[in-house]
């Protein structure tokens, strides 16, 4: 098959949903499919679109971000184009919208650009308030999580399939014994309110009061817009090797996000032996079991998040047991198998289009 993924913009920083796209794209290529990933520079052709593109370029220079795409893979063609139009996209068998911003673009493409698929990785109401209206576009829907499929079906719409996320076992794995970790926590920081940066900061302060010798590392794609206390180490865009090492020295991973389609960071951390303490967002229970492999706190409750982490850090046996169970739970998800499942769904759609 000839497969095109359409991303919302050129992606020059780490981004979970885009990583998932490239994971599947790389495996599609290994199966013998031709894959192109298209990144439009602008969301619209007006002066507003050009102004936004210029503003993004200025911000990226200030943050010392490379101009080339962050994700690339041999065999996957990555194409940066001005706009997602028929002229800019190759003819294909399948064209996949990968986010709410891209759904309208893909809907308007000519038939020769491919059978249209909407790959939903989050509810995305925080990006576009009328996201549910885009689900009704004439496209086959694939989701990364069962809870998202349930949301789509609750609107009376069909779902072609659910393709779970998984981690690459060559990137994230156990290097340091779980029982040989000090009182150290780690967390992903993102400035958007839906990611709970305020909750994370308050939880860290509360945890420091409960456990004065606590150490903390926070990693982020861009320099934080919040001020962290001096005892918290902030790392910007760590490499995969550095991130794996960070997870492996972490006893507890804090996930303060108010909403997640899935949540790759807790999955990566669990694979490396960190016990996960998370806000009870929708995505976390897709791969970890509350009370067994993840400790949950009510969404937005920084005190409960901190206290759940403290409980694990104060009880070595409980922490080790939860971390070991977490490793086992995330190991059930196989990246190669899920990509093969995705390819099978796309092939069935192409066959149906040919028969139709």
CSV table of C-alpha atoms in Angstrom, one decimal:
chain,number,residue,atom,x,y,z
A,1,UNK,CA,0.0,0.0,0.0
A,2,UNK,CA,0.9,3.6,-0.4
A,3,UNK,CA,0.2,5.4,2.9
A,4,UNK,CA,0.2,9.1,3.8
A,5,UNK,CA,0.1,10.4,7.3
A,6,UNK,CA,-0.8,14.1,7.7
A,7,UNK,CA,0.6,15.9,10.8
A,8,UNK,CA,-0.7,19.3,12.1
A,9,UNK,CA,2.6,21.1,11.5
A,10,UNK,CA,6.4,20.5,11.2
A,11,UNK,CA,7.3,18.7,14.4
A,12,UNK,CA,10.7,19.7,15.7
A,13,UNK,CA,10.4,18.7,19.4
A,14,UNK,CA,9.5,15.4,21.1
A,15,UNK,CA,5.7,14.8,20.9
A,16,UNK,CA,4.1,11.5,21.9
A,17,UNK,CA,1.4,11.4,19.3
A,18,UNK,CA,3.9,12.0,16.5
A,19,UNK,CA,6.3,9.4,17.9
A,20,UNK,CA,3.4,6.9,17.6
A,21,UNK,CA,2.9,7.9,14.0
A,22,UNK,CA,6.6,7.3,13.2
A,23,UNK,CA,6.6,4.0,15.1
A,24,UNK,CA,3.8,2.7,12.9
A,25,UNK,CA,5.3,4.3,9.7
A,26,UNK,CA,8.6,2.6,10.2
A,27,UNK,CA,7.0,-0.8,10.7
A,28,UNK,CA,4.7,-0.3,7.7
A,29,UNK,CA,7.9,0.3,5.6
A,30,UNK,CA,9.4,-2.9,7.0
A,31,UNK,CA,6.2,-4.7,5.8
A,32,UNK,CA,6.9,-3.4,2.3
A,33,UNK,CA,4.5,-0.4,2.2
A,34,UNK,CA,5.4,3.0,0.9
A,35,UNK,CA,4.9,5.7,3.6
A,36,UNK,CA,5.0,9.4,3.4
A,37,UNK,CA,4.6,11.8,6.4
A,38,UNK,CA,3.4,15.2,5.4
A,39,UNK,CA,3.9,18.3,7.6
A,40,UNK,CA,2.2,21.5,6.5
A,41,UNK,CA,3.9,24.7,7.5
A,42,UNK,CA,0.6,26.6,7.9
A,43,UNK,CA,-2.9,25.9,9.0
A,44,UNK,CA,-4.4,28.4,6.5
A,45,UNK,CA,-3.1,30.5,3.5
A,46,UNK,CA,-4.1,33.9,4.9
A,47,UNK,CA,-1.8,36.4,6.5
A,48,UNK,CA,-2.8,35.0,9.9
A,49,UNK,CA,-1.3,31.6,8.9
A,50,UNK,CA,1.9,33.3,7.7
A,51,UNK,CA,2.2,35.4,10.9
A,52,UNK,CA,1.7,32.3,13.0
A,53,UNK,CA,4.4,30.4,11.1
A,54,UNK,CA,6.8,33.3,11.6
A,55,UNK,CA,6.0,33.5,15.3
A,56,UNK,CA,6.7,29.7,15.7
A,57,UNK,CA,10.1,30.2,13.9
A,58,UNK,CA,11.0,33.0,16.3
A,59,UNK,CA,10.0,30.9,19.4
A,60,UNK,CA,12.0,27.9,18.1
A,61,UNK,CA,15.1,30.0,17.6
A,62,UNK,CA,14.8,31.3,21.2
A,63,UNK,CA,14.4,27.8,22.5
A,64,UNK,CA,17.4,26.6,20.4
A,65,UNK,CA,15.3,24.1,18.5
A,66,UNK,CA,16.7,22.5,15.3
A,67,UNK,CA,15.0,23.4,12.0
A,68,UNK,CA,14.8,19.8,10.8
A,69,UNK,CA,12.0,17.4,11.9
A,70,UNK,CA,12.6,15.8,15.3
A,71,UNK,CA,11.3,12.4,14.1
A,72,UNK,CA,12.6,10.7,11.0
A,73,UNK,CA,13.2,7.2,9.9
A,74,UNK,CA,15.1,5.6,7.0
A,75,UNK,CA,12.5,4.5,4.4
A,76,UNK,CA,9.8,6.9,5.6
A,77,UNK,CA,9.5,9.9,3.4
A,78,UNK,CA,9.1,13.1,5.4
A,79,UNK,CA,7.7,16.0,3.4
A,80,UNK,CA,7.3,19.6,4.7
A,81,UNK,CA,4.8,21.5,2.5
A,82,UNK,CA,3.2,25.0,2.6
A,83,UNK,CA,-0.4,23.6,3.0
A,84,UNK,CA,-2.1,20.3,3.1
A,85,UNK,CA,-3.6,20.5,-0.4
A,86,UNK,CA,-4.0,18.1,-3.3
A,87,UNK,CA,-0.9,19.5,-5.1
A,88,UNK,CA,1.3,19.0,-2.0
A,89,UNK,CA,0.3,15.4,-1.2
A,90,UNK,CA,1.2,12.3,-3.2
A,91,UNK,CA,-1.5,10.0,-4.7
A,92,UNK,CA,-1.9,7.1,-2.3
A,93,UNK,CA,-4.1,4.2,-1.3
A,94,UNK,CA,-4.6,5.5,2.3
A,95,UNK,CA,-4.4,9.1,3.7
A,96,UNK,CA,-4.5,9.4,7.5
A,97,UNK,CA,-5.5,12.5,9.5
A,98,UNK,CA,-3.6,12.4,12.8
A,99,UNK,CA,-5.3,15.1,14.8
A,100,UNK,CA,-8.3,17.3,14.9
A,101,UNK,CA,-6.5,20.1,13.0
A,102,UNK,CA,-5.8,17.7,10.1
A,103,UNK,CA,-9.3,16.2,9.9
A,104,UNK,CA,-10.7,19.0,7.8
A,105,UNK,CA,-7.7,19.0,5.4
A,106,UNK,CA,-8.0,15.3,4.8
A,107,UNK,CA,-11.7,15.5,4.4
A,108,UNK,CA,-11.3,18.0,1.5
A,109,UNK,CA,-8.6,16.0,-0.4
A,110,UNK,CA,-9.4,14.5,-3.8
A,111,UNK,CA,-10.2,10.7,-3.9
A,112,UNK,CA,-6.9,9.9,-5.6
A,113,UNK,CA,-5.1,10.9,-2.4
A,114,UNK,CA,-6.3,7.8,-0.8
A,115,UNK,CA,-9.1,6.3,1.3
A,116,UNK,CA,-9.5,8.6,4.3
A,117,UNK,CA,-8.8,7.5,7.8
A,118,UNK,CA,-9.0,9.5,11.1
A,119,UNK,CA,-6.5,8.3,13.6
A,120,UNK,CA,-7.8,9.6,17.0
A,121,UNK,CA,-5.2,9.7,19.8
A,122,UNK,CA,-6.9,12.1,22.2
A,123,UNK,CA,-10.3,13.8,22.7
A,124,UNK,CA,-8.6,17.1,21.7
A,125,UNK,CA,-11.4,19.3,22.9
A,126,UNK,CA,-8.6,21.5,24.4
A,127,UNK,CA,-7.4,22.1,20.9
A,128,UNK,CA,-10.7,22.5,19.0
A,129,UNK,CA,-14.0,22.8,20.9
A,130,UNK,CA,-16.0,21.2,18.0
A,131,UNK,CA,-13.8,18.1,17.9
A,132,UNK,CA,-16.8,15.8,18.1
A,133,UNK,CA,-18.2,17.3,14.9
A,134,UNK,CA,-15.0,16.2,13.1
A,135,UNK,CA,-15.6,12.6,14.0
A,136,UNK,CA,-18.7,12.6,11.8
A,137,UNK,CA,-16.6,13.5,8.7
A,138,UNK,CA,-16.7,10.7,6.0
A,139,UNK,CA,-13.6,9.0,7.2
A,140,UNK,CA,-12.9,5.6,8.7
A,141,UNK,CA,-12.0,6.0,12.4
A,142,UNK,CA,-9.2,4.3,14.2
A,143,UNK,CA,-8.4,5.1,17.9
A,144,UNK,CA,-5.4,4.3,20.0
A,145,UNK,CA,-7.5,3.7,23.1
A,146,UNK,CA,-10.6,1.9,24.0
A,147,UNK,CA,-12.0,4.8,26.0
A,148,UNK,CA,-11.7,7.0,22.9
A,149,UNK,CA,-13.5,4.4,20.8
A,150,UNK,CA,-16.3,4.3,23.4
A,151,UNK,CA,-16.6,8.1,23.1
A,152,UNK,CA,-16.9,7.9,19.3
A,153,UNK,CA,-19.5,5.1,19.5
A,154,UNK,CA,-21.5,7.0,22.1
A,155,UNK,CA,-22.0,9.6,19.4
A,156,UNK,CA,-23.6,6.9,17.2
A,157,UNK,CA,-20.5,6.5,15.0
A,158,UNK,CA,-18.6,3.4,13.8
A,159,UNK,CA,-15.0,2.7,14.7
A,160,UNK,CA,-12.9,0.6,12.3
A,161,UNK,CA,-10.6,-0.5,15.1
A,162,UNK,CA,-8.6,0.2,18.2
A,163,UNK,CA,-4.8,0.0,17.9
A,164,UNK,CA,-3.1,0.3,21.3
A,165,UNK,CA,0.2,2.1,21.8
A,166,UNK,CA,3.3,0.3,22.9
A,167,UNK,CA,6.9,1.2,23.6
A,168,UNK,CA,9.9,0.2,21.6
A,169,UNK,CA,11.7,-2.4,23.9
A,170,UNK,CA,15.0,-1.4,22.4
A,171,UNK,CA,14.6,2.1,23.8
A,172,UNK,CA,13.1,1.6,27.3
A,173,UNK,CA,14.0,-1.3,29.5
A,174,UNK,CA,15.3,-2.2,33.0
A,175,UNK,CA,19.0,-1.3,33.6
A,176,UNK,CA,19.0,-0.7,37.4
A,177,UNK,CA,17.3,-3.1,39.9
A,178,UNK,CA,14.0,-1.7,41.1
A,179,UNK,CA,15.0,-2.3,44.8
A,180,UNK,CA,18.2,-0.2,44.5
A,181,UNK,CA,16.7,3.2,44.0
A,182,UNK,CA,16.8,6.1,46.4
A,183,UNK,CA,14.0,8.6,47.1
A,184,UNK,CA,13.8,10.1,43.7
A,185,UNK,CA,10.8,11.1,41.6
A,186,UNK,CA,10.6,12.2,38.0
A,187,UNK,CA,7.9,13.9,35.8
A,188,UNK,CA,7.2,15.2,32.4
A,189,UNK,CA,6.5,19.0,32.3
A,190,UNK,CA,4.3,20.6,29.7
A,191,UNK,CA,3.1,24.2,30.0
A,192,UNK,CA,-0.4,23.5,28.7
A,193,UNK,CA,-3.0,23.5,31.6
A,194,UNK,CA,-4.4,20.1,30.5
A,195,UNK,CA,-1.0,18.6,31.4
A,196,UNK,CA,-1.3,19.8,35.0
A,197,UNK,CA,1.9,21.8,35.4
A,198,UNK,CA,0.3,23.6,38.4
A,199,UNK,CA,-0.6,20.3,39.9
A,200,UNK,CA,2.9,18.9,39.4
A,201,UNK,CA,4.6,21.9,41.0
A,202,UNK,CA,2.3,21.8,44.1
A,203,UNK,CA,2.7,18.1,44.4
A,204,UNK,CA,6.5,18.4,44.4
A,205,UNK,CA,6.4,21.1,47.1
A,206,UNK,CA,4.1,18.9,49.2
A,207,UNK,CA,6.3,15.9,48.7
A,208,UNK,CA,9.3,17.9,49.7
A,209,UNK,CA,7.6,18.8,53.0
A,210,UNK,CA,6.7,15.2,53.6
A,211,UNK,CA,10.1,13.8,52.6
A,212,UNK,CA,12.9,16.5,53.0
A,213,UNK,CA,15.6,14.3,51.3
A,214,UNK,CA,13.5,13.8,48.2
A,215,UNK,CA,15.3,14.3,44.8
A,216,UNK,CA,13.3,15.2,41.7
A,217,UNK,CA,14.0,15.4,37.9
A,218,UNK,CA,11.7,17.1,35.5
A,219,UNK,CA,12.1,16.8,31.7
A,220,UNK,CA,10.4,19.0,29.1
A,221,UNK,CA,10.4,19.6,25.3
A,222,UNK,CA,10.8,23.4,25.9
A,223,UNK,CA,12.1,25.5,28.7
A,224,UNK,CA,9.4,25.7,31.4
A,225,UNK,CA,7.2,28.7,31.8
A,226,UNK,CA,6.8,27.9,35.5
A,227,UNK,CA,9.5,28.4,38.0
A,228,UNK,CA,10.8,25.2,39.7
A,229,UNK,CA,12.5,25.2,43.1
A,230,UNK,CA,16.3,24.9,43.1
A,231,UNK,CA,16.2,21.3,44.4
A,232,UNK,CA,14.4,20.1,41.2
A,233,UNK,CA,16.6,19.3,38.2
A,234,UNK,CA,15.1,20.3,34.9
A,235,UNK,CA,16.3,18.6,31.7
A,236,UNK,CA,15.3,19.9,28.2
A,237,UNK,CA,14.8,17.4,25.4
A,238,UNK,CA,16.9,14.5,26.8
A,239,UNK,CA,18.0,11.9,24.3
A,240,UNK,CA,16.3,8.5,24.4
A,241,UNK,CA,19.4,7.1,26.1
A,242,UNK,CA,19.4,9.9,28.7
A,243,UNK,CA,15.7,9.5,29.3
A,244,UNK,CA,16.0,5.7,29.8
A,245,UNK,CA,18.8,6.4,32.3
A,246,UNK,CA,16.6,9.0,34.1
A,247,UNK,CA,13.7,6.5,34.3
A,248,UNK,CA,16.1,3.8,35.6
A,249,UNK,CA,17.2,6.0,38.6
A,250,UNK,CA,13.6,7.0,39.4
A,251,UNK,CA,11.7,5.3,42.2
A,252,UNK,CA,8.4,7.0,41.4
A,253,UNK,CA,7.1,8.6,38.2
A,254,UNK,CA,4.6,11.4,38.8
A,255,UNK,CA,2.0,12.0,36.1
A,256,UNK,CA,-0.1,15.1,36.8
A,257,UNK,CA,-1.9,15.3,33.5
A,258,UNK,CA,-5.6,16.2,33.7
A,259,UNK,CA,-6.4,14.3,30.5
A,260,UNK,CA,-4.5,11.8,28.3
A,261,UNK,CA,-5.5,9.8,25.2
A,262,UNK,CA,-3.0,7.2,26.4
A,263,UNK,CA,0.2,8.5,28.1
A,264,UNK,CA,3.5,7.3,26.7
A,265,UNK,CA,5.7,8.7,29.5
A,266,UNK,CA,4.1,6.5,32.3
A,267,UNK,CA,4.4,3.5,30.0
A,268,UNK,CA,8.1,4.2,29.3
A,269,UNK,CA,8.8,4.8,33.0
A,270,UNK,CA,7.0,1.6,34.0
A,271,UNK,CA,9.1,-0.4,31.5
A,272,UNK,CA,12.2,0.9,33.2
A,273,UNK,CA,11.1,-0.1,36.7
A,274,UNK,CA,9.6,3.2,38.0
A,275,UNK,CA,6.4,2.9,40.1
A,276,UNK,CA,3.8,5.2,38.5
A,277,UNK,CA,1.6,7.6,40.5
A,278,UNK,CA,-0.9,9.4,38.3
A,279,UNK,CA,-3.9,11.6,38.2
A,280,UNK,CA,-6.9,9.5,37.3
A,281,UNK,CA,-7.1,10.6,33.7
A,282,UNK,CA,-8.8,8.6,31.1
A,283,UNK,CA,-5.7,7.1,29.4
A,284,UNK,CA,-3.7,5.7,32.2
A,285,UNK,CA,-6.0,2.7,32.9
A,286,UNK,CA,-5.6,1.6,29.3
A,287,UNK,CA,-2.3,0.0,30.2
A,288,UNK,CA,-2.0,0.1,34.0
A,289,UNK,CA,-4.3,-1.4,36.6
A,290,UNK,CA,-5.4,0.9,39.5
A,291,UNK,CA,-4.4,-0.5,42.8
A,292,UNK,CA,-2.0,-3.0,41.2
A,293,UNK,CA,0.4,-1.3,38.8
A,294,UNK,CA,-0.5,2.4,39.3
A,295,UNK,CA,-1.5,4.5,42.3
A,296,UNK,CA,-4.2,7.0,41.3
A,297,UNK,CA,-5.1,10.4,42.7
A,298,UNK,CA,-8.2,12.5,41.8
A,299,UNK,CA,-7.5,14.7,38.8
A,300,UNK,CA,-6.2,18.1,39.9
A,301,UNK,CA,-5.5,17.0,43.5
A,302,UNK,CA,-1.8,17.8,44.1
A,303,UNK,CA,-1.9,16.8,47.8
A,304,UNK,CA,-3.3,13.3,47.0
A,305,UNK,CA,-0.7,12.9,44.2
A,306,UNK,CA,2.1,13.8,46.6
A,307,UNK,CA,0.7,11.6,49.4
A,308,UNK,CA,0.4,8.6,47.1
A,309,UNK,CA,4.0,9.0,46.0
A,310,UNK,CA,5.1,9.4,49.7
A,311,UNK,CA,3.3,6.1,50.6
A,312,UNK,CA,5.3,4.3,48.0
A,313,UNK,CA,8.6,5.9,48.9
A,314,UNK,CA,7.9,5.0,52.5
A,315,UNK,CA,7.1,1.4,51.8
A,316,UNK,CA,9.9,-0.3,49.9
A,317,UNK,CA,8.1,-3.6,49.5
A,318,UNK,CA,4.9,-2.0,48.1
A,319,UNK,CA,6.9,0.2,45.7
A,320,UNK,CA,8.9,-2.7,44.3
A,321,UNK,CA,5.8,-4.9,44.0
A,322,UNK,CA,3.9,-2.2,42.1
A,323,UNK,CA,6.9,-1.4,39.9
A,324,UNK,CA,7.3,-5.0,39.0
A,325,UNK,CA,3.6,-5.4,38.2
A,326,UNK,CA,3.8,-2.3,36.1
A,327,UNK,CA,6.6,-3.7,34.0
A,328,UNK,CA,4.6,-6.8,33.4
A,329,UNK,CA,1.5,-4.9,32.5
A,330,UNK,CA,3.2,-2.7,29.9
A,331,UNK,CA,5.1,-5.7,28.4
A,332,UNK,CA,1.7,-7.1,27.3
A,333,UNK,CA,1.6,-4.4,24.5
A,334,UNK,CA,3.7,-5.4,21.5
A,335,UNK,CA,4.6,-2.6,19.0
A,336,UNK,CA,5.2,-4.9,16.1
A,337,UNK,CA,1.9,-6.7,16.6
A,338,UNK,CA,-0.1,-3.5,17.0
A,339,UNK,CA,1.4,-2.0,13.8
A,340,UNK,CA,0.6,-5.2,12.0
A,341,UNK,CA,-3.0,-4.9,13.3
A,342,UNK,CA,-3.1,-1.3,12.0
A,343,UNK,CA,-1.9,-2.3,8.6
A,344,UNK,CA,-4.5,-5.1,8.5
A,345,UNK,CA,-7.2,-2.5,9.2
A,346,UNK,CA,-5.9,-0.3,6.4
A,347,UNK,CA,-5.7,-3.2,3.9
A,348,UNK,CA,-9.3,-4.2,4.7
A,349,UNK,CA,-10.4,-0.6,4.1
A,350,UNK,CA,-8.6,-0.5,0.7
A,351,UNK,CA,-10.1,-3.8,-0.3
A,352,UNK,CA,-13.6,-2.5,0.6
A,353,UNK,CA,-13.0,0.7,-1.4
A,354,UNK,CA,-11.9,-1.4,-4.5
A,355,UNK,CA,-15.0,-3.7,-4.1
A,356,UNK,CA,-17.2,-0.6,-3.7
